[in-house]
mmCIF file of C-alpha atoms in Angstrom:
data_model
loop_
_atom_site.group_PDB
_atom_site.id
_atom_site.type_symbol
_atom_site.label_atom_id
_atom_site.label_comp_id
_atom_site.label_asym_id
_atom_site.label_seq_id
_atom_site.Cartn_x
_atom_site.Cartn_y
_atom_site.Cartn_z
ATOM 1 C CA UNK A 153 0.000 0.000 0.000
ATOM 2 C CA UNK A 154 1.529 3.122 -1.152
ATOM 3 C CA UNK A 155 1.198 6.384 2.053
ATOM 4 C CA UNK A 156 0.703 8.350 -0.953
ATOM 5 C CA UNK A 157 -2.428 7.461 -2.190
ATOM 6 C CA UNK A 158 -4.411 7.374 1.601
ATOM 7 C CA UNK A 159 -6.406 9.888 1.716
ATOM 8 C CA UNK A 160 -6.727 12.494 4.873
ATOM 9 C CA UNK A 161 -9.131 11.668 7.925
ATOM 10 C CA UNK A 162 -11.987 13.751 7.723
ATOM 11 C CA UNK A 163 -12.594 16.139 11.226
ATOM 12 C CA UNK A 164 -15.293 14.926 12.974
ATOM 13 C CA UNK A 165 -18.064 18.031 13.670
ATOM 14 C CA UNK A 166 -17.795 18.630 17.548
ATOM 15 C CA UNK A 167 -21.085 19.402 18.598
ATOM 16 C CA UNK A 168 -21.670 23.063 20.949
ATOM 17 C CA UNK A 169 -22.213 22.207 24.843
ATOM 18 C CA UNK A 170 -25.392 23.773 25.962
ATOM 19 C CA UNK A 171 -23.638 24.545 28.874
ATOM 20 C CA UNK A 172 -22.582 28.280 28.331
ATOM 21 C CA UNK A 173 -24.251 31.097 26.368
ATOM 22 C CA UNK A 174 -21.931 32.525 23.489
ATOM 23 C CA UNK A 175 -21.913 36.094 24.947
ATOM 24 C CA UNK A 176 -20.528 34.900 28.172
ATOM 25 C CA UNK A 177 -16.612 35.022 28.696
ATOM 26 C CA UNK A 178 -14.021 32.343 30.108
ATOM 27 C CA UNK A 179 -10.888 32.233 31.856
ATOM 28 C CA UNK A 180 -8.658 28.441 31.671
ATOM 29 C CA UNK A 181 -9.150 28.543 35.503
ATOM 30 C CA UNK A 182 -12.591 28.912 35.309
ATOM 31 C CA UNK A 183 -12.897 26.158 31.973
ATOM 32 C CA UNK A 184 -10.475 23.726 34.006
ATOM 33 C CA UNK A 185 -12.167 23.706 36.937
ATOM 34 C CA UNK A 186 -15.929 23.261 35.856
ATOM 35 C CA UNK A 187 -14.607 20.808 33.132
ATOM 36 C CA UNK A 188 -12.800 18.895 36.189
ATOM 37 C CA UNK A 189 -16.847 18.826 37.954
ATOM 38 C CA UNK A 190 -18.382 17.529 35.235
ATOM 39 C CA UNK A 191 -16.212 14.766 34.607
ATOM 40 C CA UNK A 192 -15.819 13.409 38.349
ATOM 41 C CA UNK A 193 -19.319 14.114 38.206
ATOM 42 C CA UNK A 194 -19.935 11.501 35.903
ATOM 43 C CA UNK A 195 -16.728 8.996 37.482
ATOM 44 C CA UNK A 196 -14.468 9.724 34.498
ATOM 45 C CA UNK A 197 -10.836 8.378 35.270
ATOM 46 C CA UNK A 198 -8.151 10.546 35.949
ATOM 47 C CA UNK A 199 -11.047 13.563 35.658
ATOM 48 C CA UNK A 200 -8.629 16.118 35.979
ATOM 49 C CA UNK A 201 -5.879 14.960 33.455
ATOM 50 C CA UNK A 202 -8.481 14.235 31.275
ATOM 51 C CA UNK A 203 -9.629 17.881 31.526
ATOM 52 C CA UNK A 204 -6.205 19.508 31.246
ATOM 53 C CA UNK A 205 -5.430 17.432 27.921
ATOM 54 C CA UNK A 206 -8.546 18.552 26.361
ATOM 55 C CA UNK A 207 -8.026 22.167 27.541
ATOM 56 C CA UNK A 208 -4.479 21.839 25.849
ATOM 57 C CA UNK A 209 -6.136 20.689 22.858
ATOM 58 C CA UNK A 210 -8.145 23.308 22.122
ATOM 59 C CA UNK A 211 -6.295 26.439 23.154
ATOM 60 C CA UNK A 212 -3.123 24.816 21.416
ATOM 61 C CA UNK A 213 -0.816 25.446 23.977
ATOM 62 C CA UNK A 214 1.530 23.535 26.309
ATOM 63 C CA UNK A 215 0.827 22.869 30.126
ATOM 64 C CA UNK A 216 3.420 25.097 31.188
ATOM 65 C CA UNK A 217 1.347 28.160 29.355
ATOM 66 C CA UNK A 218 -1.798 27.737 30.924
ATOM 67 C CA UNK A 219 -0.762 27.152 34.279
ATOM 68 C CA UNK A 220 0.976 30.512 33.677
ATOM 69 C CA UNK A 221 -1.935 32.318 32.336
ATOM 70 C CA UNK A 222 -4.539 30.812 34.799
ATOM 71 C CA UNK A 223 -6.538 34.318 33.662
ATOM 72 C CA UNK A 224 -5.926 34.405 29.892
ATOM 73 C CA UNK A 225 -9.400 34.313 28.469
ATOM 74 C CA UNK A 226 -10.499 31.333 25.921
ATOM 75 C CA UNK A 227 -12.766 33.072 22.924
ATOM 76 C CA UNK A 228 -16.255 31.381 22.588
ATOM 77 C CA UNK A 229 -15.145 28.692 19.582
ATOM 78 C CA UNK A 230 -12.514 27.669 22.017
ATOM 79 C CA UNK A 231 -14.965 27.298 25.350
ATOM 80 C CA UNK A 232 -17.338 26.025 23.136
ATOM 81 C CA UNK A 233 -15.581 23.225 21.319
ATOM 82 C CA UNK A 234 -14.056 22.378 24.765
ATOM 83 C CA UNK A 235 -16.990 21.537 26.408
ATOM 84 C CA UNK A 236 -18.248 19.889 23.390
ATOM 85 C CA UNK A 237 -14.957 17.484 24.032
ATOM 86 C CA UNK A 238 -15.772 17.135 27.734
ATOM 87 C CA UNK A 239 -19.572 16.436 27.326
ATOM 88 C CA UNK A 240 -18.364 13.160 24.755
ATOM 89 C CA UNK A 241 -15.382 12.152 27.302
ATOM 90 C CA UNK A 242 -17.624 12.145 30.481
ATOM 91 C CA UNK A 243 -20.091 9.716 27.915
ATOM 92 C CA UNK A 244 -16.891 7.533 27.595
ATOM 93 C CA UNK A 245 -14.890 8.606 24.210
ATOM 94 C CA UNK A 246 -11.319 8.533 25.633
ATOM 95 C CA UNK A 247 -9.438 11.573 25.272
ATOM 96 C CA UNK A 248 -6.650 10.051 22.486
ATOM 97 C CA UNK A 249 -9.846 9.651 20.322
ATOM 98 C CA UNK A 250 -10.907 13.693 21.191
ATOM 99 C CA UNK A 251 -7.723 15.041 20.884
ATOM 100 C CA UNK A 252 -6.230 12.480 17.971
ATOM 101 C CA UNK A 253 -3.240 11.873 19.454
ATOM 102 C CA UNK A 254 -1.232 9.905 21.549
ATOM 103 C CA UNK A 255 2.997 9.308 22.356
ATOM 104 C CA UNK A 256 4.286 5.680 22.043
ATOM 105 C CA UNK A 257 8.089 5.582 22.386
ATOM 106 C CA UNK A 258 8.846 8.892 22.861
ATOM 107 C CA UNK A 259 6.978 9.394 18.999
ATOM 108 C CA UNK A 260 3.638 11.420 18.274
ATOM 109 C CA UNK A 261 0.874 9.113 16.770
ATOM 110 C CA UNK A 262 -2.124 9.827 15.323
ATOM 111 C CA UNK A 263 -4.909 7.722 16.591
ATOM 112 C CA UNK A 264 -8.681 6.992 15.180
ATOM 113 C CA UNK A 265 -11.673 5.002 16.668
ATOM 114 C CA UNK A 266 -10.376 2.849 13.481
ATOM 115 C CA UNK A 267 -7.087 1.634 15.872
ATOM 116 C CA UNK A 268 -6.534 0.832 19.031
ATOM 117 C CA UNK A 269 -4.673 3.165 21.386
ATOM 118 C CA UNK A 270 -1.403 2.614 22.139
ATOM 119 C CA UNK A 271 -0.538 1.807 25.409
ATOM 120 C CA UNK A 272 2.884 2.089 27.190
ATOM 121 C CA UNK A 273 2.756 -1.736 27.986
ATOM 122 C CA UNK A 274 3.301 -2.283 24.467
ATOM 123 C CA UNK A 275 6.601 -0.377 24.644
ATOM 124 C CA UNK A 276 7.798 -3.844 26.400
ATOM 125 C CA UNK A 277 7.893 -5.306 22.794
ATOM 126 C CA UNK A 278 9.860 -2.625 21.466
ATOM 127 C CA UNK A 279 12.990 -3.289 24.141
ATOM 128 C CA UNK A 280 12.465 -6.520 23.754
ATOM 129 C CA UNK A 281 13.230 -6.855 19.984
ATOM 130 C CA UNK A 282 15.875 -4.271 20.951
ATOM 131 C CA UNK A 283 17.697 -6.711 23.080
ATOM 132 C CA UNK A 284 16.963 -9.694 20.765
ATOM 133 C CA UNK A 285 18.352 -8.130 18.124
ATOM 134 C CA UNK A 286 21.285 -6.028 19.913
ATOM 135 C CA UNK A 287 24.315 -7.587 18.051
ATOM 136 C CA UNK A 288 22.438 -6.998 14.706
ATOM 137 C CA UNK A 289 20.804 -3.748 15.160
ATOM 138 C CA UNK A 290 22.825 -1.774 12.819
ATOM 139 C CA UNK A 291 22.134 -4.440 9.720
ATOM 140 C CA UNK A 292 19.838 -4.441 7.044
ATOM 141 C CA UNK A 293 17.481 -6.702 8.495
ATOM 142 C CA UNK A 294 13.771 -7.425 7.458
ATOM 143 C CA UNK A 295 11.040 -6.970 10.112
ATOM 144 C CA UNK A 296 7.379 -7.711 10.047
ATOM 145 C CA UNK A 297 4.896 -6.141 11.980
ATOM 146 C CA UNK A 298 1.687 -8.008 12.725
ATOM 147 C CA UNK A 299 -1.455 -6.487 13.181
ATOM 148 C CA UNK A 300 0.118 -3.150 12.876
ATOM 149 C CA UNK A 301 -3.360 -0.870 13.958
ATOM 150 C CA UNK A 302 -1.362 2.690 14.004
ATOM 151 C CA UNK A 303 1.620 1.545 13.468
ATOM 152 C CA UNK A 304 3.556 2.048 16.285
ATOM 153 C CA UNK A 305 5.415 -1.103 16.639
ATOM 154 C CA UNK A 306 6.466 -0.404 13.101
ATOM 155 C CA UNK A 307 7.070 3.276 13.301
ATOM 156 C CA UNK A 308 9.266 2.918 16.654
ATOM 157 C CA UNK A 309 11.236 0.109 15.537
ATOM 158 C CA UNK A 310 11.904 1.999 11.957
ATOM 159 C CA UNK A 311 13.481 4.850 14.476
ATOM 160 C CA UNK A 312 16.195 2.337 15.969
ATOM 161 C CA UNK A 313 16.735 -0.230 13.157
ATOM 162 C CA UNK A 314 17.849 2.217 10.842
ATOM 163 C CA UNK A 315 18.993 -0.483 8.409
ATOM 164 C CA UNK A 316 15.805 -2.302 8.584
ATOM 165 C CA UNK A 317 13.203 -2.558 5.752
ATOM 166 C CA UNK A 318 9.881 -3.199 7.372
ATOM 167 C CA UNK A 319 6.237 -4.961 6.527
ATOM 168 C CA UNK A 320 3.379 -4.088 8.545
ATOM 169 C CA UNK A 321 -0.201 -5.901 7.898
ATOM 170 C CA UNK A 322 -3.056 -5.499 9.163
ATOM 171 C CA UNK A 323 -6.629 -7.024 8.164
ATOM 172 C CA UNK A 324 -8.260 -3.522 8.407
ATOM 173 C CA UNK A 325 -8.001 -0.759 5.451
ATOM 174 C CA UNK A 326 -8.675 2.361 7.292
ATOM 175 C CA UNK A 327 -6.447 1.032 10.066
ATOM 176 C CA UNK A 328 -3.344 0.525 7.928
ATOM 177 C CA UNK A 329 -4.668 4.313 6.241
ATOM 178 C CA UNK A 330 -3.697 5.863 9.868
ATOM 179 C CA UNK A 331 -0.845 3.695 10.238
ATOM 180 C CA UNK A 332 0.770 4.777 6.883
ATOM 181 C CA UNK A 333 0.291 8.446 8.091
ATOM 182 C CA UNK A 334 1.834 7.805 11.216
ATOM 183 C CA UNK A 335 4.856 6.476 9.216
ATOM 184 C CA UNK A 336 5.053 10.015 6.991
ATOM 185 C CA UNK A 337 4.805 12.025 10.244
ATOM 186 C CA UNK A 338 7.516 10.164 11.583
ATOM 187 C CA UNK A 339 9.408 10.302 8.369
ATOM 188 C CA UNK A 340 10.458 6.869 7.690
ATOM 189 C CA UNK A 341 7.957 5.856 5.651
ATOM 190 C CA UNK A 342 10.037 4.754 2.454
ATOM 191 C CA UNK A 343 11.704 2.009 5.078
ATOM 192 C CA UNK A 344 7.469 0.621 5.607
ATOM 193 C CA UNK A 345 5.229 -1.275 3.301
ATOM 194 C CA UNK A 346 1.918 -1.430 4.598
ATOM 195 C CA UNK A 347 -0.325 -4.763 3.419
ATOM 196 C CA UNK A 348 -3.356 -5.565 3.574
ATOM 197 C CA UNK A 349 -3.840 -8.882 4.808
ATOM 198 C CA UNK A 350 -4.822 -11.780 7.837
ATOM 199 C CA UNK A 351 -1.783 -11.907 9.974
ATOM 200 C CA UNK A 352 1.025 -12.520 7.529
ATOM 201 C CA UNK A 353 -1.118 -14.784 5.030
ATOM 202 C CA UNK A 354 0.315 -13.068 2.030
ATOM 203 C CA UNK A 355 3.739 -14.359 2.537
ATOM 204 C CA UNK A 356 2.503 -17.573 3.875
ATOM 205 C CA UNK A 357 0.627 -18.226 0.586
ATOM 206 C CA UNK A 358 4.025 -17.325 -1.655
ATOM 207 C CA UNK A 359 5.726 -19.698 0.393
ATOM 208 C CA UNK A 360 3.395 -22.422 -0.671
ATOM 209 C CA UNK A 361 3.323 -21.438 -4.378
ATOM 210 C CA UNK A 362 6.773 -21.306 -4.614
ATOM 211 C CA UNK A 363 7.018 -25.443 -3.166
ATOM 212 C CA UNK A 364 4.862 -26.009 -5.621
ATOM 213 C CA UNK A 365 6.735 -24.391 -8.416
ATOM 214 C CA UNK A 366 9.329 -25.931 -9.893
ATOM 215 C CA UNK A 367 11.792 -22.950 -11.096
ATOM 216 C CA UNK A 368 13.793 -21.997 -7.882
ATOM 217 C CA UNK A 369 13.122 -18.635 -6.393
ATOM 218 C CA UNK A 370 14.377 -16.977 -3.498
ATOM 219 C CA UNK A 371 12.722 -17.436 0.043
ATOM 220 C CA UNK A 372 11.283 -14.646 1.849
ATOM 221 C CA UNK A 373 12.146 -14.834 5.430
ATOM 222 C CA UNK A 374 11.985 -12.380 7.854
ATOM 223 C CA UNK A 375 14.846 -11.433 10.486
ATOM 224 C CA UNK A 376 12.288 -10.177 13.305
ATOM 225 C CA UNK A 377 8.247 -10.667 13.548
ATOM 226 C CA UNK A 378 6.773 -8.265 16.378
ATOM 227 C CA UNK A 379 3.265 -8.315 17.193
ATOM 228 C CA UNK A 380 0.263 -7.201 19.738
ATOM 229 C CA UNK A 381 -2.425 -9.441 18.317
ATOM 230 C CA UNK A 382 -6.017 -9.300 19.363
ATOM 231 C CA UNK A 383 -5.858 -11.327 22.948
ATOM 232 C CA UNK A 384 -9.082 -10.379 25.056
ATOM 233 C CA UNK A 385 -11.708 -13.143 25.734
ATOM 234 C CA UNK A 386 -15.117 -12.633 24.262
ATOM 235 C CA UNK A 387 -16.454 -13.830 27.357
ATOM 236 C CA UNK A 388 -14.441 -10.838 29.420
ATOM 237 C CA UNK A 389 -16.013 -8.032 26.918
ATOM 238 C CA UNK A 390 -18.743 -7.241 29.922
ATOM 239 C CA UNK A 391 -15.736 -6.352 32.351
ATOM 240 C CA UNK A 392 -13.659 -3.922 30.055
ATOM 241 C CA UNK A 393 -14.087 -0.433 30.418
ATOM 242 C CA UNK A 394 -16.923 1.073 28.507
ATOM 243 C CA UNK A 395 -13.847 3.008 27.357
ATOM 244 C CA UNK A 396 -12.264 0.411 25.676
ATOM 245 C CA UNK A 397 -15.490 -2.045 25.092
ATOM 246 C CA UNK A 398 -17.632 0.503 23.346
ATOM 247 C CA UNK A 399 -15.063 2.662 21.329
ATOM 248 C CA UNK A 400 -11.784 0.570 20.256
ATOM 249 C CA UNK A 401 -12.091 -1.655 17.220
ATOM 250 C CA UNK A 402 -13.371 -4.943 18.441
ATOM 251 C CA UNK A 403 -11.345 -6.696 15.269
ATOM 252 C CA UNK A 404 -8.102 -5.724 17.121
ATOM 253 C CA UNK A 405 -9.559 -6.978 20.731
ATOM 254 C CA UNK A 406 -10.840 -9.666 20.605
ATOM 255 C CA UNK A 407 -9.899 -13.123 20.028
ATOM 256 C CA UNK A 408 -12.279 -16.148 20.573
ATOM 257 C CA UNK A 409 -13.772 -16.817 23.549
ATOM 258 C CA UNK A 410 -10.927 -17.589 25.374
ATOM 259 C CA UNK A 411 -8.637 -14.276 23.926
ATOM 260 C CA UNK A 412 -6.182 -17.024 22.301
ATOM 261 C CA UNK A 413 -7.521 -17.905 19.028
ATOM 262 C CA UNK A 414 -4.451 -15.888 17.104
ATOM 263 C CA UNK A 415 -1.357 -16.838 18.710
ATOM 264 C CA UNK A 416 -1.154 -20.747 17.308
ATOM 265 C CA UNK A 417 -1.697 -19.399 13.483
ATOM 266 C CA UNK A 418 0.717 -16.856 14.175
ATOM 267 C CA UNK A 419 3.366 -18.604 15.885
ATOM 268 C CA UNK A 420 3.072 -21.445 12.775
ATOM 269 C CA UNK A 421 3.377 -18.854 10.345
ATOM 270 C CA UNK A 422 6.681 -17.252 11.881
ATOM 271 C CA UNK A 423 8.031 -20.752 12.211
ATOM 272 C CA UNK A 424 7.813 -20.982 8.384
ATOM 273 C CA UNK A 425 8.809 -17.488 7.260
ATOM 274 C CA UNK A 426 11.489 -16.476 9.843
ATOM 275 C CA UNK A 427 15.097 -16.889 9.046
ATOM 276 C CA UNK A 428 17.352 -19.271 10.959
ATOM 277 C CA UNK A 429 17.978 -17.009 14.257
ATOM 278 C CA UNK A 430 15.652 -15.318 13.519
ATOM 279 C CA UNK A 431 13.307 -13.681 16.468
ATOM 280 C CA UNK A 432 9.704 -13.727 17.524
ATOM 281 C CA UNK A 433 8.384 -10.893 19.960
ATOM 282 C CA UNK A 434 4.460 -11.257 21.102
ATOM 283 C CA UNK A 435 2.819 -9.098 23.194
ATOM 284 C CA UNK A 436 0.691 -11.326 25.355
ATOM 285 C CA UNK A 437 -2.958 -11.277 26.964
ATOM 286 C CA UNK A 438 -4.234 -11.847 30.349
ATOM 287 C CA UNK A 439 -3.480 -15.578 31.113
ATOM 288 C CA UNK A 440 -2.126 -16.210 27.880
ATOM 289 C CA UNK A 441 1.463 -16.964 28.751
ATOM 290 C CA UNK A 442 1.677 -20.539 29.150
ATOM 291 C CA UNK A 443 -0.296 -21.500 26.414
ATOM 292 C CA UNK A 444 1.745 -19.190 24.076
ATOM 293 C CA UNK A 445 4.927 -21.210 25.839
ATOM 294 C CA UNK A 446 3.652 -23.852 24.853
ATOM 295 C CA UNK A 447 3.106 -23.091 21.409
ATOM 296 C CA UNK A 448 6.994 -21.946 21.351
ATOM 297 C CA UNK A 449 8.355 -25.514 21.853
ATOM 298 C CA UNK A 450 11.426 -27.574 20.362
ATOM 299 C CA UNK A 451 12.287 -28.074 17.842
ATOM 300 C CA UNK A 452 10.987 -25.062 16.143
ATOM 301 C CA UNK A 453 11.922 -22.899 18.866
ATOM 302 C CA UNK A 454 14.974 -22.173 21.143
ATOM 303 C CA UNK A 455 15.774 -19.439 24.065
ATOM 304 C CA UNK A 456 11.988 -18.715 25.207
ATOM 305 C CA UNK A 457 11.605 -16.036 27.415
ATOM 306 C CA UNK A 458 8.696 -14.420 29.255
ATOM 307 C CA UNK A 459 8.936 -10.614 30.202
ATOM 308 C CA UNK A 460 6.873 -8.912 32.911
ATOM 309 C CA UNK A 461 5.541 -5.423 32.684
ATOM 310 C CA UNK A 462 6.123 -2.916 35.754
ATOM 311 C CA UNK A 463 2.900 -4.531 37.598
ATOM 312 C CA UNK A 464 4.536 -7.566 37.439
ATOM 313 C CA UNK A 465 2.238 -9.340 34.699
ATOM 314 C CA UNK A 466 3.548 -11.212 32.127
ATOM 315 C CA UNK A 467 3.310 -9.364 28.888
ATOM 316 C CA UNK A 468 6.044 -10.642 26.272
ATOM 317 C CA UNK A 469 6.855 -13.428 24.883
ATOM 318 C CA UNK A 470 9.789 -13.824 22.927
ATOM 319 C CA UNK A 471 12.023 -17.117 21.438
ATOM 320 C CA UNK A 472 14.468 -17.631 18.590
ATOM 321 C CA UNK A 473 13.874 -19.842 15.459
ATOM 322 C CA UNK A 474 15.997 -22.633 15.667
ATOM 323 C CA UNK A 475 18.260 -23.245 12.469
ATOM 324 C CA UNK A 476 17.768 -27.020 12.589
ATOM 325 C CA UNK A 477 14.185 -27.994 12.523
ATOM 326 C CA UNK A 478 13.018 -28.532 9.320
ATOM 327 C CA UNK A 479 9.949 -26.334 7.396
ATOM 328 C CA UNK A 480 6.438 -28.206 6.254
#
């Protein structure tokens, strides 16, 4: 998929909070503090960071500024539109979706209600294919990026494998359309092709045309294959947040009824198309880590290791292809 023929996300129309009449005048203190009611008011999370993003949002200025200018009056588009954005927050839209934004390793990312937000857990797969890959970082190695949503496993690892030329695929078209813009903003682009396709199906399929051909042709293998697949149980959708339940793309949450139905297709595939050495990084699900140990088992598989996030949960998984098992 080429970045430069996606098209731009249209602005969603914010409707005008009947809060306020137009005449009346606003100070950030004022805007941050009744903003900071509503939503504890209606048990938003983290009310008042919630607020404060928004606020910066609007007026387009850092949080330095507007603790500095507690008094500096917002005009009546900007009070409006604000509490337009806190009216849909305190009804459960999270605030990356408002303000279309959010940082994964250390990088800006546009985000959609068409991808998941990223979350700083993920970053655990990043420094893991880091230290995987440490000896061969600065080589021109070839990475693939599984269920990509906005990219950011892509995009960050682009910014530290310099050398790297990188797929990402994902099974959703406007997904991979934010991705792919997330790539140009981040300007390395040219080193990501974006495809759209079922885990890494397209590659799988060349693999089996080319056994079946008889004129030799080169193998495509892959040095590194990173992803956070869809891992939440269909029968733990009642428990999420309404945040996350009623506003992130259900294709990239869930995963069966137990939350595992994509790790033993996955796992097969990068046993066929990863290169001898070659690594596996997954970001894992609640309760998914010994079944995905399992699945990462002699003699396919060498050097397993599970990696805890800061809570102490168990959130990577991560093994090396052996060079001696054979392919079929």
């Amino acid at each position: 998929m080429s970045c430069g023929e996606i098209g731009d996300a249209t602005t969603p129309t914010l409707a005008l909070s009947p809060c306020h009449d137009s005449e009346i005048s606003m100070n950030i203190r004022t805007a941050l503090r009744e903003a900071i009611v509503r939503l504890e008011s209606d048990s938003v999370p983290s009310a008042a960071l919630a607020a404060e993003l928004l606020l910066l949002h609007v007026t387009k200025r850092d949080r330095t500024w507007i603790y500095a200018h507690p008094e500096a009056p917002l005009s009546s588009d900007q009070w409006q539109n604000y509490f337009a954005l806190v009216a849909r927050r305190a009804a459960g839209t999270p605030v990356q979706y408002l303000t279309g934004v959010q940082e994964f390793w250390g990088l800006e990312f546009e985000v959609t209600p068409d991808v998941l937000i990223p979350r700083p857990e993920t970053e655990h797969v990043v420094e893991v294919a880091l230290a995987r890959m440490s000896e061969r970082a600065s080589k021109k190695l070839r990475v693939a990026d599984v269920g990509t949503g906005s990219g950011c496993l892509a995009v960050a690892l682009a910014t530290e494998f310099l050398q790297a030329q990188i797929v990402a695929t994902d099974i959703s078209s406007p997904a991979l359309r934010v991705a792919c813009r997330n790539a140009e903003k981040n300007r390395v682009s040219t080193r990501i092709d974006f495809l759209e396709c079922n885990l890494l199906d397209t590659f799988a399929r060349e693999g089996a045309s080319r056994e079946a051909d008889s004129a030799p042709r080169s193998r495509i293998e892959f040095d590194l294959i990173v992803s956070n697949p869809p891992y939440v149980a269909l029968a733990d959708a009642a428990s999420l947040p309404r945040e996350v339940r009623e506003h992130e793309p259900h294709l990239a949450l869930f995963a069966g009824e137990s939350g595992l139905d994509v790790y033993s297709p996955l796992v097969r595939q990068a046993e066929d198309l990863l290169a001898a050495r070659g690594v596996l990084v997954l970001e894992l699900g609640y309760k998914a880590a010994d079944h995905v140990r399992a699945l990462l088992a002699p003699p396919h598989w060498r050097d397993v290791g599970i990696t805890n996030d800061f809570a102490g949960i168990a959130r990577v998984a991560s093994a090396i292809r052996t060079s001696t098992a054979q392919r079929g």
